[in-house]
C-alpha atoms as one frame of an Amber mdcrd trajectory, in Angstrom:
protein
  46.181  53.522 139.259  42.459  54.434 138.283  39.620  53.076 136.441  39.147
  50.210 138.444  39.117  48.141 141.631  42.239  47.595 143.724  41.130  44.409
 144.967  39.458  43.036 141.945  40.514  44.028 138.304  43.113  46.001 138.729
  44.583  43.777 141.355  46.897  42.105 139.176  48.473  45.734 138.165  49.053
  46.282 141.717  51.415  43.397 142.283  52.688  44.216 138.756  53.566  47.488
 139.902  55.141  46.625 143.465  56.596  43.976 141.809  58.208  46.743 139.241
  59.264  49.162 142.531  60.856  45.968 144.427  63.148  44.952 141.276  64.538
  48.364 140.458  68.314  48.017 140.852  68.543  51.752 142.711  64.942  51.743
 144.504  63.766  54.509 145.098  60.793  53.326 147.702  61.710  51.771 150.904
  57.562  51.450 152.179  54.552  51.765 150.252  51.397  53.295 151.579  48.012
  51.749 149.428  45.206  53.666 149.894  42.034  51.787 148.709  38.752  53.316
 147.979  36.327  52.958 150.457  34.463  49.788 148.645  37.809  47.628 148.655
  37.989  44.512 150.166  41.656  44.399 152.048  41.527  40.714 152.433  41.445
  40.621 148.849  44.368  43.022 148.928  46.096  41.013 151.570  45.851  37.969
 149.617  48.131  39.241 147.408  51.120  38.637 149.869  50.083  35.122 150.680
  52.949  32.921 150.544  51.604  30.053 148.291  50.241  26.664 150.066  49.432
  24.575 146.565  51.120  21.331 146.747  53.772  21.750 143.876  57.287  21.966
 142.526  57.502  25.701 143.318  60.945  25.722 141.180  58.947  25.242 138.148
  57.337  28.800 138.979  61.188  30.035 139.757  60.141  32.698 136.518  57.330
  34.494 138.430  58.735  35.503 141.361  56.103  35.473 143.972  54.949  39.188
 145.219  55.424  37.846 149.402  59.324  37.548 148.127  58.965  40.748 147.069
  57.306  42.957 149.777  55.748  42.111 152.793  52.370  43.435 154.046  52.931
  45.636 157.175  49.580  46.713 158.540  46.444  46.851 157.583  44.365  50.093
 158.748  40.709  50.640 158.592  39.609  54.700 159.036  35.919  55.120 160.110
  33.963  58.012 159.897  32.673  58.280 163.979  29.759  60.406 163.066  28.176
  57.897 160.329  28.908  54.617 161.885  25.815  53.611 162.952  24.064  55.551
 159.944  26.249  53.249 157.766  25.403  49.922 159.735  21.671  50.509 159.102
  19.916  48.057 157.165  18.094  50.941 155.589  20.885  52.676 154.279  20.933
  53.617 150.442  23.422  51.083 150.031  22.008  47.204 151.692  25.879  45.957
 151.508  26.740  49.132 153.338  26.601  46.904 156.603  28.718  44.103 155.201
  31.441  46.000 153.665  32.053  47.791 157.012  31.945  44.846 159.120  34.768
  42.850 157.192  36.628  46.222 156.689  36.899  46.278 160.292  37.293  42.638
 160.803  40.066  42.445 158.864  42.270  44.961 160.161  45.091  45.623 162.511
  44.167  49.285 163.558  41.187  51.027 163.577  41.260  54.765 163.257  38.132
  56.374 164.498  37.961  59.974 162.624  35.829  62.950 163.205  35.015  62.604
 167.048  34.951  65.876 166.782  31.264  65.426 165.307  30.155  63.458 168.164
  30.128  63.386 172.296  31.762  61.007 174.679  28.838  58.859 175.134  28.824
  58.086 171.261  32.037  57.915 170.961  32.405  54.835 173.327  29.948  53.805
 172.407  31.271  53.085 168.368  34.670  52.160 169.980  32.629  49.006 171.874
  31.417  47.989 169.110  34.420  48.083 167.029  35.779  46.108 169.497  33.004
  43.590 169.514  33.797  43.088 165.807  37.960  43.245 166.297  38.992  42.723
 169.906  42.846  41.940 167.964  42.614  45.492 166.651  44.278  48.604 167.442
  42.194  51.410 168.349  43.347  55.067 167.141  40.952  58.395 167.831  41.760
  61.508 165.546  40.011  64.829 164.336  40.974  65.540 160.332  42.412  61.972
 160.164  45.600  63.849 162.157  47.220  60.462 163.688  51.331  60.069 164.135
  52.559  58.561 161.102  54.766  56.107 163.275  51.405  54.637 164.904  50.968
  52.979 161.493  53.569  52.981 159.671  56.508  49.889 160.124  54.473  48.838
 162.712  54.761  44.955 162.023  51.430  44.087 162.936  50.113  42.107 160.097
  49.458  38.187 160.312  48.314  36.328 158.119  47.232  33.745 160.514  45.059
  36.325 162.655  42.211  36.260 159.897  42.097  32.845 159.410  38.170  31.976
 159.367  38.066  29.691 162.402  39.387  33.470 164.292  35.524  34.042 163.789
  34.050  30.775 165.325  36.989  29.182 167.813  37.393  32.169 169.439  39.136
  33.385 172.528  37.208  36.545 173.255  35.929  34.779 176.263  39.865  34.772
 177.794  41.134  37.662 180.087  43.484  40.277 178.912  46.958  39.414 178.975
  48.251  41.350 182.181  45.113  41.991 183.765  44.923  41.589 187.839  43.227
  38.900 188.612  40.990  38.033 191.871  42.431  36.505 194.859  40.125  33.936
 194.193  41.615  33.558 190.729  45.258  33.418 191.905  44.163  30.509 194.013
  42.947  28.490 191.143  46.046  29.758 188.836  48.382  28.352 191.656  46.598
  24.931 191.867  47.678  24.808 188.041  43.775  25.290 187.295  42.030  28.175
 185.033  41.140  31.193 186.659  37.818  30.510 188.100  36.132  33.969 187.206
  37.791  33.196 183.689  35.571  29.505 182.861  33.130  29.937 180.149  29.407
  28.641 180.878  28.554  26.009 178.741  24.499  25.342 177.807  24.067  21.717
 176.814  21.009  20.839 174.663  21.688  17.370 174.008  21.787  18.420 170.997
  24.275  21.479 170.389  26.310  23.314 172.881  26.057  27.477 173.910  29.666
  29.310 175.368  28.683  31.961 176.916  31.536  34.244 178.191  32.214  34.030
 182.257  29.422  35.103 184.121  32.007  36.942 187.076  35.109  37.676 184.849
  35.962  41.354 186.069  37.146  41.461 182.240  34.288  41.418 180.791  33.210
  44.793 180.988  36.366  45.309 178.656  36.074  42.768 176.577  32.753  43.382
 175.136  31.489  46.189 176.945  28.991  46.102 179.958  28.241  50.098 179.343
  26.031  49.275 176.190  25.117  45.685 176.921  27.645  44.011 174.053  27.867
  40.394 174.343  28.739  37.396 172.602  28.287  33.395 172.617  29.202  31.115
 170.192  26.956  27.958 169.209  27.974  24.474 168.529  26.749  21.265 166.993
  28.166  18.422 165.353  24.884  16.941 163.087  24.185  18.738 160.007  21.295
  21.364 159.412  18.322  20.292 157.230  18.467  23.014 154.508  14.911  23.343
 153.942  14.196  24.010 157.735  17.229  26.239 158.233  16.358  28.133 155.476
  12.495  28.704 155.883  13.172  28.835 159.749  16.268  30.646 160.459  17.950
  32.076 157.323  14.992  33.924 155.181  12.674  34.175 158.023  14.877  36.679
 159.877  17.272  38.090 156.790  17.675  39.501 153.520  20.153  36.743 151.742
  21.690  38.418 149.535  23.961  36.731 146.139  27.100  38.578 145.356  26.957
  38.729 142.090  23.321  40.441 142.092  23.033  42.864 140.120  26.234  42.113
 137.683  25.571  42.407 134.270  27.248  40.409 131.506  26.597  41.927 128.194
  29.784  40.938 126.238  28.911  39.417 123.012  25.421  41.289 123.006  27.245
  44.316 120.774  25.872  44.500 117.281  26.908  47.031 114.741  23.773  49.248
 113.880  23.084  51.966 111.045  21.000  55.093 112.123  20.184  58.072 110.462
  19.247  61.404 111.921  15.970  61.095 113.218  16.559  57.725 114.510  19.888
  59.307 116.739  16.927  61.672 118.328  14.241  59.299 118.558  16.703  57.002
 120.163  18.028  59.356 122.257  14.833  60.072 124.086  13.789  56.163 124.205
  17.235  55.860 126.310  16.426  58.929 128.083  13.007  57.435 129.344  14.443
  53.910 129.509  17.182  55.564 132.132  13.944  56.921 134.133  12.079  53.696
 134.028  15.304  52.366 135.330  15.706  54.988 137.812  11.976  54.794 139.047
  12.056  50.511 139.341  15.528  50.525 141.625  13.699  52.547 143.691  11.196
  51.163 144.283  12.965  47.732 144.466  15.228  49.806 147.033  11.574  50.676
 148.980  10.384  47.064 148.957  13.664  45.365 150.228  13.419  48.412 153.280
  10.183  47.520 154.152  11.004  44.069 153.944  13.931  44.501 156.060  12.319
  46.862 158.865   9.772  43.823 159.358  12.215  41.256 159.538  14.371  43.198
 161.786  11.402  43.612 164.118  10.814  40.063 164.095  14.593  39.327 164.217
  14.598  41.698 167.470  11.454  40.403 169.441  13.372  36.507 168.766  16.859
  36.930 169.389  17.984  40.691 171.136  19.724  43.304 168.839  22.317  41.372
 166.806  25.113  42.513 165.516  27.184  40.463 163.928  26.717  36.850 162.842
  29.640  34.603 161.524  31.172  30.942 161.407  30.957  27.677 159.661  27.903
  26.131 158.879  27.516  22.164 157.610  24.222  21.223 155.758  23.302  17.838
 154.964  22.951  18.923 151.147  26.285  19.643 150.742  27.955  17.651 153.381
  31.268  18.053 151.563  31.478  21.503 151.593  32.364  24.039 154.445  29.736
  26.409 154.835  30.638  29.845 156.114  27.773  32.434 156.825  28.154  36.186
 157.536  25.301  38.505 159.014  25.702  42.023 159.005  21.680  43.330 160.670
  19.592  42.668 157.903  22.154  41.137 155.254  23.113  37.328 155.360  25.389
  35.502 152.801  26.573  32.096 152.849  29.683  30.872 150.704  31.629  28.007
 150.982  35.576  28.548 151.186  36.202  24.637 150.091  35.814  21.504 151.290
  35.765  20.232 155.349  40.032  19.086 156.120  38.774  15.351 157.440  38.820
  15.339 152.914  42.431  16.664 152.774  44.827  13.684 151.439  47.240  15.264
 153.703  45.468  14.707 156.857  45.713  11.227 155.859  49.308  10.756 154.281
  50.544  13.965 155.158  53.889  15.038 157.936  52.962  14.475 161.281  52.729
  18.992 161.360  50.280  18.671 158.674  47.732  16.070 160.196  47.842  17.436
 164.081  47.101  21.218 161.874  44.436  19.576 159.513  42.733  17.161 162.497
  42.656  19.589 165.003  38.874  20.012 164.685  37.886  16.667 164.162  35.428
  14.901 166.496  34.170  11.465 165.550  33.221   9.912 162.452  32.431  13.077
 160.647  35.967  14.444 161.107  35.594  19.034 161.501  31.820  18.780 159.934
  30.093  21.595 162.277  28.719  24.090 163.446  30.274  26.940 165.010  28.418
  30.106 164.789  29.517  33.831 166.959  26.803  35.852 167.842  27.328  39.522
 168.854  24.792  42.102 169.728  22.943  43.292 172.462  20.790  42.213 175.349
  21.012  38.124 172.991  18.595  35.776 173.938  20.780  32.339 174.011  18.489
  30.160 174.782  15.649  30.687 172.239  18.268  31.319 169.617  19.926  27.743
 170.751  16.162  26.263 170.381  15.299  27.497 167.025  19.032  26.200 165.170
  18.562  22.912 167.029  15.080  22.919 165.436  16.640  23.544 162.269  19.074
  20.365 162.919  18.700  17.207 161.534  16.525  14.762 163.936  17.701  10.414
 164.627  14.948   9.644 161.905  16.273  11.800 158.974
């Protein structure tokens, strides 16, 4: 496959042609190996194998065979280049969804391969393999010189869920837990026999009145595993249940500190533009030299739109660091009182922040209502109150975080009794 996207255009010819493989009557292919360039999405790819939720006669579709009765997804690998990691999370890299892209590559996999450590030294190396597992703590973690791993380590491994990269993994999540198998404390056996949670194991929780910090246990001898205590990695996760006002969060918070970026800047739709034209010979050449100059006016104003949004970004990025610590990684469901209908989900990658909404909040779902009793405990089990799972549930990870004024500015940002 070529001349196109895996996981956007040409998606449909890749389930077209595992689709083709899967029906053969003598196959010939007992495991297929996709390698997507280093731009894809693989959620996008992974949602190719989702087994479809839509509520519907799914005999009426008996025709098109769905692709997850066809092949199931295995594992899903991200390879990073050691020596460029942190070249290719800065915010002032040629590229400003550089940062993004690698942060949901890694996200959403099930092992990370960390190539060339040849090109760096202990110290760095650990230091990329914290944060990877700041980003994926469910992930995998492979080292390798020339990309030289043991096929077996990825290959009919089983590992894929789709379930594991559900969005709430990024804002209910259980990075504050200890490892499975870890030795715990005597003191912690004590509370485990008394049928309580191990006490070095409680999160801290920072009431406002208003919204509510978890911050990861202050003495759980996990920790340093968890998140890293060599390079100061740390995460807590912030929670309200009023809406932001948008005009405050925005101004305040959102372009104050970041570079919002829209996905589909940048796209160009020129179908229906074409128009048949006549030239002669001189007009080929002069018109050959007007596109020649137009390409280097082009050239010269990305650049220097490139140059402004650096700038830009180093001075938000100082403020950003002198406010909250060295963040990493932003990420979790927003609710704004000017869409109070729709889920907001936000995703900050150092200087880059977008905000999408994946649908509407479940307490809207018909089928938490009228639904099996399966499908309203799964739909309800975020509801508080009279606004049902309308929140706010936002991970922070970075370095050396300052909690406290980050939990003062978002409460700033939320609506007061008045409004």
């Amino acid at each position: 496959m070529q001349n196109g996207c895996v996981c956007c255009n040409l998606s449909g010819d890749l389930a077209d042609k595992i689709s083709t493989f899967a029906k053969q009557q003598n196959p010939k292919f007992d495991y297929m190996i996709i390698e997507a360039s280093g731009v894809s999405e693989p959620a996008a790819i992974a949602s190719l194998f989702k087994t479809c939720q839509d509520d519907h006669d799914h005999a009426e579709d008996e025709d098109e065979i769905a692709l997850s009765k066809l092949a199931k997804l295995d594992t899903i690998v991200t390879v990073v280049d050691t020596a460029q990691f942190f070249s290719n999370l800065s915010p002032f890299s040629s590229s400003y969804k550089n940062n993004q892209l690698l942060m949901d590559q890694i996200e959403f996999s099930n092992i990370v391969v960390l190539n060339k450590t040849d090109l760096v030294n202990e110290d760095q190396l650990e230091s990329v393999r914290e944060h990877v597992y700041a980003l994926n703590d469910k992930a995998r973690i492979l080292t390798c010189q020339e990309s030289a791993i043991d096929v077996k380590e990825v290959v009919n491994s089983g590992h894929f869920r789709m379930e594991d990269f559900d969005l709430e993994r990024f804002s209910t999540v259980d990075m504050f837990q200890p490892i499975a198998g870890s030795k715990l404390k005597p003191c912690c056996e004590q509370s485990v026999s008394r049928g309580d949670t191990a006490c070095c194991s409680k999160t801290l929780t920072i009431d406002s009145g208003l919204s509510q910090v978890i911050l990861p246990p202050k003495n759980n001898p996990n920790a340093k595993t968890r998140h890293g205590s060599n390079y100061q990695i740390s995460s807590f996760v912030y929670k309200a249940r009023r809406p932001f006002n948008p005009v405050k969060f925005h101004h305040n918070f959102l372009l104050l500190y970041f570079i919002v970026i829209d996905d589909d800047e940048g796209d160009d739709d020129d179908e229906g533009d074409d128009e048949d034209v006549i030239e002669t010979e001189d007009d080929k050449g002069e018109s050959s030299n007007d596109d020649q100059q137009e390409k280097m006016d082009m050239d010269d104003l990305e650049k220097e739109k490139l140059q402004r949004m650096q700038e830009k970004g180093e001075e938000k990025m100082d403020l950003r660091s002198e406010a909250f610590g060295s963040l990493l990684r932003m990420k979790g469901f927003m609710w704004q009182a000017s869409s109070h209908d729709l889920i907001g989900f936000i995703s900050v990658a150092g200087n880059v922040a977008r905000v999408e909404s994946p649908g509407k909040w479940t307490c809207l779902d018909i089928k938490a209502y009228n639904g099996s009793d399966s499908e309203k405990k799964r739909l309800r089990k975020d509801w508080n109150g009279l606004w049902g799972d309308r929140r706010q549930e936002l991970v922070f990870i970075g370095q050396d975080l300052k909690h406290k004024e980050i939990q003062n500015l978002l409460d700033s940002c939320l609506l007061d009794n008045d409004e």
